[in-house]
Amino acid sequence: MMSAPSNRIVARTVLGPDVVQLEIESPAIARKRRPGQFIILRIDEPGERIPLTIADSDAEKGTITLIVQGVGRSTKQLNDLPVGSRLLDLVGPLGKATHLLEKGTVACVGGGIGTAVIYPIVKGLSAHETKVISIIGARNKGLLILEEQIRKLSDEFYVTTDDGSHGRKGFVSDQLLDCIKAAEAAGSKLDEVIAIGPVPMMRAVCNVTKPFGIRTIVSLNSIMVDGTGMCGGCRASVGGEMKFVCVDGPEFDGHAVDFDELTRRLATYREDEQRALAEFLQSHAAPIAEEAHRG
Amino acid sequence: MGKKLRKTKVEIPCQDGDIRRANFLEVALGYSADMAREEAERCIQCKDKPCVAGCPVEIEIPAFIELMKAGKFGEAAAKIKEKNALPAICGRVCPQEDQCEAVCTLAKKFDPVGIGRLERFAADWEAAQELASGKSAPLPAKAPATGRRVACVGAGPASLTVAGDLVLLGHEVTVFEALHEPGGVLVYGIPEFRLPKAIVKREVDYLKRLGVEFRTSVVIGKSFTIDELLGELGYDAVFIATGAGLPHFMKIPGINLAGVYSANEYLTRSNLMKAYDFPRSATPIVRGKKVAVVGGGNTAMDAVRTARRLGAEEARLVYRRSEAEMPARKEEIHHAHEEGVIFMTLTNPTKILGDERGRVKAMECVKQELGAPDASGRRSPVAVAGSEFTFDVDLVVMAVGQGANPMIRSTTPDLECNKWGNIVADPVTMATSKKGVYAGGDIVSGGATVILAMGAGRKAARAIHQYLGGLPAKGTPAKETATA
């Protein structure tokens, strides 16, 4: 018989302001998951169902790793949970796994918390002959995550910050353009670009790669409820067709994604989210103040 | 007795339309014991018992009604449970008017016997006794353990029936559910005002007491495949009842605007996720003041009546045929009228318009007229040229049917499906093309009712029991391999 999963948090590391890495006991998911897939969790009753991409897993230990940016009430609540806490519900792995090229050159571009999602893909690609060019960026140095881990796994590695506090001043898309041009000058090319981060960043990357005709994969973070295709809340237009991010994705051809529509749909509950967050911050004013350092 | 036969059903007390449209409490309040006995008196105990044949799970209807006449409500409940593990649910959501009550002998001249209301009363009476005494009603006797293990996929009405039947026959049953709560459409779809969640929980708890194991937050097709269930996880048979699970959207401009939901999403947010209680409950929901629900089935009724309760000043039902063709139960249509829902029949959406932020602000529709009958026998609607008109809305809910969810199909290559993606199953045994695998409910039929799903479950349970009995005797090493 299968025993019920514990969903226990066994390790917790603060990676940056409001960014926490959680290691969670879930042997079945740890064994099964592949790069690009996600889970949905509920912290407690009457909690919402939160979709999060799996950053890493350890099949031996039976754990999965999530990296969570506390942007709303539920993610802040999740980031406040101490080691030993048990999540009420944890389901996965959901979504399709990343199709990993086994040779050629792939640029992996991570922006902000999207770096946590690009990391398992870099890790997956590095197991093959593929040449991996990684470019990660954030608004400033303090917000950069997984720099050393990704650097170690990459054949080429670049960092950008919007304010120039670390690495190149500018955007990841600027660095990508230089890499594409450098490859061209050397008589080679990028076979694929995988870009994961905020919508404006993914759109900028797609605009850079389009003129060069480089296949570009993006991972969409739509609003979801069930994560099994049942509700259609996560639908997005890709190449003029309706796709469900939870079952058809989360990764799609970035040149075909309607980013304007995605942006508008992501804003559906903005006022509600702000209201819930304000109430949460008011009732949890004290415990949140700490933890502004990098772990 | 010598009493004159009552021609009409004893009325079931309901919350007043004006009051209930502002709350989620159950609409129909149920019979009192006196009312139940009075209604039971109406059954003439005819020889043919057409009602039994009219029931997809073949409840001994005259027998339980006879017990009710004598005030033996507990025994009546037990009699129902011999055939139906979910009486409190069926008494509420079965379309009795199309089944047992449609064929009732009385119905030839008068109102049929209120079988559904009586079933509900018996189940509720038993629940009230249990609550008052703190003791559960005795469990039916279970056959000796067979050592056979059955996995049911999806914890909706079809699986609950299979689980209830097979556990009594001595098999070990696990029900896997993708969501965090068992019940399927009974918890995410059907609203509280039609089926209180406490009732579903009670019926699920009853199955647990019988020994059924429930595993929530497990997505078969992702967490485990069907082959893994039959292989390393050691199940001898699998019953697939995942529901339809893939909402249809109209192919019209604006369908992806913020504020356009599928009925599945709207109802799941409100029911399962308790979004009506936001922000105390963490899941938000668009609270439309001017709502249009597109469709004419029970799901559309549930959605539009939920919208009313969530504060819609104008809750419209937009349906392309006339009210007579609506597939929803008459009672639900009636309730919707009472609650002030605006019926826009012979009307079909052509476009949804958004504001500068990409949120729904209006809907364009075209008038329809009924033409020649289509394949379903219903007259098919035809657009009236030049009759387009527009009205303001801030929330649109699409309740226009569902397709088949691909998750199991795509990970079970040897499972035969039809061109719409529904699993092909034998109509008598519910056996699929894959050995040891059975299927029922909406994933096979494409979208029907709770009781038909339960009827399919009943047939599948019978066939699975036979299949397991026909299997060679099990060796001593128990299949207790995987710990997940």
Short mmCIF file of N, CA and C in Angstrom, two decimals, chain A residues 1-5 27-28 31-32 37 42 45-49 73-74 88-97 223-237 242 244 246-248 261 264-265 267-273 275-276 279, chain B residues 149 172 174 176 178-181 188 213 215-219 222-225 228 232-233 235 245-247 249 255-262 264-265 268-269 273-274 278-286 356-359 402 405 407 480 482-484:
data_model
loop_
_atom_site.label_atom_id
_atom_site.label_comp_id
_atom_site.label_asym_id
_atom_site.label_seq_id
_atom_site.Cartn_x
_atom_site.Cartn_y
_atom_site.Cartn_z
N MET A 1 0.83 -1.20 0.00
CA MET A 1 0.00 0.00 0.00
C MET A 1 0.86 1.26 0.00
N MET A 2 0.35 2.27 -0.64
CA MET A 2 1.04 3.54 -0.60
C MET A 2 0.68 4.23 0.70
N SER A 3 1.68 4.86 1.30
CA SER A 3 1.34 5.65 2.47
C SER A 3 1.03 7.07 1.99
N ALA A 4 0.22 7.76 2.76
CA ALA A 4 -0.13 9.13 2.37
C ALA A 4 1.13 9.99 2.42
N PRO A 5 1.31 10.88 1.46
CA PRO A 5 2.52 11.69 1.44
C PRO A 5 2.53 12.68 2.61
N PRO A 27 8.09 11.86 -2.16
CA PRO A 27 8.86 10.85 -2.91
C PRO A 27 8.28 10.54 -4.30
N ALA A 28 6.95 10.47 -4.40
CA ALA A 28 6.36 10.08 -5.68
C ALA A 28 6.61 11.15 -6.74
N ARG A 31 10.35 11.31 -7.78
CA ARG A 31 10.76 10.23 -8.66
C ARG A 31 10.32 10.51 -10.10
N LYS A 32 9.19 11.16 -10.25
CA LYS A 32 8.55 11.25 -11.56
C LYS A 32 8.86 12.53 -12.32
N GLN A 37 8.22 20.81 -15.47
CA GLN A 37 6.92 20.46 -14.88
C GLN A 37 6.68 21.22 -13.58
N ARG A 42 -1.60 23.47 -1.73
CA ARG A 42 -2.42 24.30 -0.84
C ARG A 42 -1.76 24.28 0.52
N GLU A 45 -6.44 25.16 4.89
CA GLU A 45 -7.86 25.38 4.59
C GLU A 45 -8.22 26.78 5.07
N PRO A 46 -8.92 27.60 4.31
CA PRO A 46 -9.38 27.43 2.94
C PRO A 46 -8.42 28.09 1.94
N GLY A 47 -7.27 27.49 1.79
CA GLY A 47 -6.21 28.07 0.96
C GLY A 47 -6.49 27.93 -0.52
N GLU A 48 -5.80 28.77 -1.31
CA GLU A 48 -5.96 28.65 -2.76
C GLU A 48 -4.98 27.62 -3.29
N ARG A 49 -5.21 27.19 -4.51
CA ARG A 49 -4.32 26.24 -5.17
C ARG A 49 -3.25 27.04 -5.88
N ARG A 73 -0.48 37.26 -1.00
CA ARG A 73 -0.73 36.74 0.33
C ARG A 73 -0.28 35.28 0.48
N SER A 74 -0.70 34.44 -0.46
CA SER A 74 -0.43 33.01 -0.28
C SER A 74 1.05 32.69 -0.41
N LEU A 88 -0.89 21.19 3.22
CA LEU A 88 -2.14 20.45 3.26
C LEU A 88 -2.29 19.55 2.03
N ASP A 89 -2.00 20.12 0.86
CA ASP A 89 -2.12 19.36 -0.39
C ASP A 89 -0.95 19.66 -1.30
N LEU A 90 -0.53 18.63 -2.03
CA LEU A 90 0.55 18.80 -3.00
C LEU A 90 0.29 17.79 -4.11
N VAL A 91 0.12 18.30 -5.33
CA VAL A 91 -0.21 17.41 -6.44
C VAL A 91 0.71 17.66 -7.63
N GLY A 92 1.14 16.59 -8.26
CA GLY A 92 2.00 16.74 -9.43
C GLY A 92 2.68 15.43 -9.76
N PRO A 93 3.61 15.42 -10.68
CA PRO A 93 4.02 16.58 -11.50
C PRO A 93 2.99 16.85 -12.58
N LEU A 94 2.72 18.14 -12.84
CA LEU A 94 1.73 18.53 -13.83
C LEU A 94 2.42 19.19 -15.03
N GLY A 95 1.69 19.28 -16.12
CA GLY A 95 2.21 19.92 -17.32
C GLY A 95 3.17 19.02 -18.07
N LYS A 96 3.51 19.48 -19.27
CA LYS A 96 4.45 18.70 -20.08
C LYS A 96 5.88 19.06 -19.70
N ALA A 97 6.76 18.09 -19.80
CA ALA A 97 8.17 18.33 -19.53
C ALA A 97 8.79 19.09 -20.70
N ILE A 223 -2.88 32.09 -14.64
CA ILE A 223 -3.68 31.79 -13.44
C ILE A 223 -4.40 30.46 -13.67
N MET A 224 -4.31 29.58 -12.68
CA MET A 224 -4.92 28.24 -12.81
C MET A 224 -5.75 27.92 -11.58
N VAL A 225 -6.63 26.95 -11.73
CA VAL A 225 -7.31 26.43 -10.54
C VAL A 225 -6.94 24.95 -10.35
N ASP A 226 -7.45 24.08 -11.22
CA ASP A 226 -7.23 22.65 -10.97
C ASP A 226 -5.91 22.13 -11.53
N GLY A 227 -5.46 22.67 -12.66
CA GLY A 227 -4.18 22.21 -13.22
C GLY A 227 -4.28 20.93 -14.02
N THR A 228 -5.51 20.48 -14.30
CA THR A 228 -5.68 19.23 -15.06
C THR A 228 -6.46 19.42 -16.34
N GLY A 229 -6.71 20.69 -16.73
CA GLY A 229 -7.46 20.94 -17.96
C GLY A 229 -8.95 21.08 -17.75
N MET A 230 -9.38 21.01 -16.50
CA MET A 230 -10.81 20.97 -16.22
C MET A 230 -11.46 22.35 -16.25
N CYS A 231 -10.72 23.40 -15.90
CA CYS A 231 -11.40 24.69 -15.75
C CYS A 231 -11.15 25.65 -16.91
N GLY A 232 -10.04 25.54 -17.59
CA GLY A 232 -9.79 26.43 -18.73
C GLY A 232 -9.41 27.85 -18.33
N GLY A 233 -9.18 28.08 -17.05
CA GLY A 233 -8.80 29.42 -16.61
C GLY A 233 -7.45 29.86 -17.13
N CYS A 234 -6.58 28.89 -17.41
CA CYS A 234 -5.22 29.19 -17.82
C CYS A 234 -5.07 29.35 -19.32
N ARG A 235 -6.20 29.39 -20.04
CA ARG A 235 -6.11 29.39 -21.51
C ARG A 235 -5.34 30.59 -22.05
N ALA A 236 -4.63 30.34 -23.13
CA ALA A 236 -3.82 31.37 -23.78
C ALA A 236 -3.93 31.16 -25.28
N SER A 237 -3.75 32.24 -26.03
CA SER A 237 -3.76 32.12 -27.49
C SER A 237 -2.34 31.89 -27.98
N MET A 242 -6.57 28.29 -29.16
CA MET A 242 -6.69 28.30 -27.71
C MET A 242 -5.94 27.11 -27.12
N PHE A 244 -4.51 25.31 -23.35
CA PHE A 244 -4.58 25.30 -21.90
C PHE A 244 -3.15 25.12 -21.38
N CYS A 246 -1.98 24.45 -18.51
CA CYS A 246 -1.75 23.36 -17.55
C CYS A 246 -1.53 22.01 -18.22
N VAL A 247 -2.21 21.76 -19.33
CA VAL A 247 -2.05 20.44 -19.97
C VAL A 247 -1.32 20.50 -21.31
N ASP A 248 -1.49 21.60 -22.06
CA ASP A 248 -0.78 21.73 -23.34
C ASP A 248 0.61 22.31 -23.13
N GLU A 261 -2.59 39.47 -24.53
CA GLU A 261 -3.74 38.80 -23.91
C GLU A 261 -3.34 38.17 -22.58
N ARG A 264 -3.14 40.76 -19.87
CA ARG A 264 -4.46 41.20 -19.40
C ARG A 264 -5.12 40.14 -18.53
N ARG A 265 -4.96 38.88 -18.94
CA ARG A 265 -5.59 37.83 -18.14
C ARG A 265 -4.91 37.69 -16.77
N ALA A 267 -3.92 40.01 -15.05
CA ALA A 267 -4.35 41.13 -14.19
C ALA A 267 -5.79 40.98 -13.71
N THR A 268 -6.43 39.85 -14.02
CA THR A 268 -7.85 39.68 -13.72
C THR A 268 -8.18 39.99 -12.25
N TYR A 269 -7.35 39.53 -11.35
CA TYR A 269 -7.68 39.64 -9.92
C TYR A 269 -6.80 40.66 -9.20
N ARG A 270 -6.20 41.59 -9.95
CA ARG A 270 -5.22 42.49 -9.33
C ARG A 270 -5.77 43.17 -8.07
N GLU A 271 -6.95 43.75 -8.16
CA GLU A 271 -7.49 44.46 -6.99
C GLU A 271 -7.73 43.50 -5.83
N ASP A 272 -8.27 42.32 -6.15
CA ASP A 272 -8.51 41.32 -5.11
C ASP A 272 -7.21 40.92 -4.44
N GLU A 273 -6.18 40.72 -5.28
CA GLU A 273 -4.89 40.29 -4.74
C GLU A 273 -4.31 41.35 -3.82
N ARG A 275 -5.92 43.60 -2.16
CA ARG A 275 -6.73 43.67 -0.94
C ARG A 275 -6.34 42.54 0.03
N ALA A 276 -6.21 41.35 -0.52
CA ALA A 276 -5.86 40.20 0.32
C ALA A 276 -4.47 40.39 0.92
N GLU A 279 -4.47 43.00 3.77
CA GLU A 279 -5.02 42.43 5.01
C GLU A 279 -4.02 41.49 5.67
N ARG B 149 -7.53 -6.18 -5.48
CA ARG B 149 -7.47 -4.72 -5.29
C ARG B 149 -7.95 -3.99 -6.54
N GLU B 172 -10.68 -4.87 -2.09
CA GLU B 172 -10.03 -3.71 -1.50
C GLU B 172 -10.10 -2.59 -2.54
N THR B 174 -9.37 1.46 -3.71
CA THR B 174 -8.78 2.79 -3.54
C THR B 174 -9.39 3.71 -4.59
N PHE B 176 -8.82 7.25 -6.40
CA PHE B 176 -7.85 8.33 -6.62
C PHE B 176 -8.57 9.57 -7.14
N ALA B 178 -7.93 13.72 -8.39
CA ALA B 178 -6.94 14.74 -8.76
C ALA B 178 -7.06 15.98 -7.88
N LEU B 179 -8.29 16.34 -7.53
CA LEU B 179 -8.48 17.53 -6.68
C LEU B 179 -8.21 17.16 -5.22
N HIS B 180 -8.31 18.17 -4.35
CA HIS B 180 -7.96 17.92 -2.96
C HIS B 180 -9.14 17.39 -2.14
N GLU B 181 -10.30 17.21 -2.77
CA GLU B 181 -11.45 16.69 -2.03
C GLU B 181 -12.19 15.66 -2.88
N TYR B 188 -17.21 20.09 -6.83
CA TYR B 188 -16.73 21.28 -7.54
C TYR B 188 -17.83 21.90 -8.40
N GLU B 213 -10.54 3.26 0.56
CA GLU B 213 -9.45 4.22 0.77
C GLU B 213 -9.55 5.34 -0.25
N ARG B 215 -7.56 8.55 -1.99
CA ARG B 215 -6.28 9.23 -2.15
C ARG B 215 -6.51 10.48 -2.99
N THR B 216 -6.54 11.63 -2.33
CA THR B 216 -6.75 12.89 -3.04
C THR B 216 -5.42 13.43 -3.55
N SER B 217 -5.48 14.46 -4.39
CA SER B 217 -4.28 15.09 -4.98
C SER B 217 -3.40 14.09 -5.70
N VAL B 218 -4.00 13.13 -6.36
CA VAL B 218 -3.25 12.19 -7.20
C VAL B 218 -3.88 12.24 -8.60
N VAL B 219 -3.10 12.63 -9.59
CA VAL B 219 -3.61 12.74 -10.95
C VAL B 219 -3.17 11.51 -11.73
N LYS B 222 -0.64 11.38 -14.69
CA LYS B 222 0.52 12.23 -14.39
C LYS B 222 1.29 11.65 -13.19
N SER B 223 0.63 11.64 -12.02
CA SER B 223 1.29 11.10 -10.82
C SER B 223 1.61 9.63 -11.04
N PHE B 224 0.64 8.87 -11.53
CA PHE B 224 0.81 7.47 -11.91
C PHE B 224 0.03 7.22 -13.18
N THR B 225 0.50 6.28 -13.99
CA THR B 225 -0.26 5.92 -15.19
C THR B 225 -1.15 4.71 -14.87
N GLU B 228 0.94 1.71 -14.46
CA GLU B 228 1.58 1.62 -13.14
C GLU B 228 0.60 1.13 -12.07
N GLU B 232 3.28 -1.95 -10.94
CA GLU B 232 4.00 -1.86 -9.66
C GLU B 232 3.10 -1.52 -8.47
N LEU B 233 1.96 -0.86 -8.71
CA LEU B 233 1.10 -0.52 -7.57
C LEU B 233 0.15 -1.66 -7.20
N TYR B 235 -2.66 -3.19 -8.46
CA TYR B 235 -4.12 -3.29 -8.57
C TYR B 235 -4.49 -4.35 -9.60
N GLY B 245 -14.30 16.81 -18.18
CA GLY B 245 -13.05 17.45 -17.80
C GLY B 245 -12.31 18.28 -18.81
N LEU B 246 -12.97 18.79 -19.83
CA LEU B 246 -12.29 19.72 -20.74
C LEU B 246 -13.36 20.66 -21.30
N PRO B 247 -13.47 21.86 -20.72
CA PRO B 247 -14.60 22.73 -21.08
C PRO B 247 -14.53 23.23 -22.52
N PHE B 249 -15.32 26.17 -25.26
CA PHE B 249 -15.53 27.62 -25.34
C PHE B 249 -16.07 27.93 -26.73
N ILE B 255 -13.39 35.82 -26.47
CA ILE B 255 -13.62 34.69 -25.57
C ILE B 255 -12.53 34.61 -24.49
N ASN B 256 -11.36 35.20 -24.76
CA ASN B 256 -10.28 35.15 -23.77
C ASN B 256 -10.14 36.44 -22.95
N LEU B 257 -11.12 37.30 -23.02
CA LEU B 257 -11.07 38.50 -22.19
C LEU B 257 -11.10 38.11 -20.71
N ALA B 258 -10.52 38.97 -19.87
CA ALA B 258 -10.63 38.74 -18.43
C ALA B 258 -12.08 38.92 -18.03
N GLY B 259 -12.61 37.97 -17.27
CA GLY B 259 -14.03 38.04 -16.92
C GLY B 259 -14.88 37.10 -17.75
N VAL B 260 -14.22 36.26 -18.57
CA VAL B 260 -14.94 35.19 -19.27
C VAL B 260 -14.47 33.87 -18.64
N TYR B 261 -15.41 33.16 -18.06
CA TYR B 261 -15.11 31.89 -17.41
C TYR B 261 -15.78 30.74 -18.16
N SER B 262 -15.23 29.55 -18.00
CA SER B 262 -16.02 28.35 -18.26
C SER B 262 -16.89 28.14 -17.03
N ASN B 264 -17.18 25.45 -15.52
CA ASN B 264 -16.34 24.65 -14.62
C ASN B 264 -15.51 25.55 -13.71
N GLU B 265 -14.87 26.56 -14.31
CA GLU B 265 -14.01 27.42 -13.49
C GLU B 265 -14.85 28.24 -12.51
N THR B 268 -16.20 25.92 -9.83
CA THR B 268 -15.13 25.39 -8.99
C THR B 268 -14.63 26.46 -8.02
N ARG B 269 -14.46 27.67 -8.55
CA ARG B 269 -14.03 28.75 -7.65
C ARG B 269 -15.05 28.95 -6.53
N MET B 273 -13.56 25.94 -4.02
CA MET B 273 -12.57 26.86 -3.45
C MET B 273 -13.21 27.91 -2.53
N LYS B 274 -14.52 27.89 -2.43
CA LYS B 274 -15.24 28.79 -1.51
C LYS B 274 -14.93 30.27 -1.75
N PHE B 278 -14.26 35.08 -0.19
CA PHE B 278 -13.02 35.84 -0.32
C PHE B 278 -13.18 37.18 0.40
N PRO B 279 -12.16 37.69 1.09
CA PRO B 279 -10.80 37.16 1.19
C PRO B 279 -10.55 36.21 2.35
N ARG B 280 -11.58 35.85 3.12
CA ARG B 280 -11.34 34.88 4.19
C ARG B 280 -10.88 33.57 3.56
N SER B 281 -11.55 33.18 2.49
CA SER B 281 -11.05 32.10 1.66
C SER B 281 -10.11 32.74 0.65
N ALA B 282 -9.00 32.06 0.30
CA ALA B 282 -7.94 32.74 -0.45
C ALA B 282 -8.18 32.85 -1.95
N THR B 283 -9.19 32.15 -2.46
CA THR B 283 -9.41 32.16 -3.91
C THR B 283 -10.40 33.25 -4.31
N PRO B 284 -9.99 34.16 -5.19
CA PRO B 284 -10.91 35.22 -5.62
C PRO B 284 -11.84 34.75 -6.74
N ILE B 285 -12.85 35.54 -7.03
CA ILE B 285 -13.77 35.27 -8.13
C ILE B 285 -14.28 36.62 -8.64
N VAL B 286 -14.50 36.71 -9.94
CA VAL B 286 -15.07 37.94 -10.49
C VAL B 286 -16.53 38.01 -10.06
N GLU B 356 -10.57 48.95 -22.22
CA GLU B 356 -9.15 49.18 -22.57
C GLU B 356 -8.21 48.30 -21.75
N ARG B 357 -8.70 47.77 -20.61
CA ARG B 357 -7.86 46.88 -19.80
C ARG B 357 -8.06 45.40 -20.16
N GLY B 358 -8.87 45.15 -21.17
CA GLY B 358 -9.07 43.77 -21.59
C GLY B 358 -10.07 43.03 -20.74
N ARG B 359 -10.96 43.78 -20.08
CA ARG B 359 -12.01 43.14 -19.28
C ARG B 359 -13.34 43.22 -20.02
N GLN B 402 -18.76 20.04 -22.63
CA GLN B 402 -17.38 19.68 -22.35
C GLN B 402 -16.90 18.60 -23.30
N ASN B 405 -11.17 14.94 -21.43
CA ASN B 405 -9.82 15.28 -20.97
C ASN B 405 -8.81 14.27 -21.51
N MET B 407 -5.74 13.48 -20.54
CA MET B 407 -4.61 13.10 -19.71
C MET B 407 -4.38 11.58 -19.60
N GLU B 480 2.55 -5.70 -2.38
CA GLU B 480 2.68 -4.49 -1.56
C GLU B 480 4.01 -3.85 -1.84
N ALA B 482 5.04 -0.83 -3.99
CA ALA B 482 5.40 0.59 -4.00
C ALA B 482 4.96 1.32 -2.74
N THR B 483 5.82 2.12 -2.22
CA THR B 483 5.42 3.09 -1.21
C THR B 483 5.62 4.45 -1.84
N ALA B 484 4.54 5.13 -2.04
CA ALA B 484 4.65 6.40 -2.77
C ALA B 484 4.28 7.54 -1.86
#
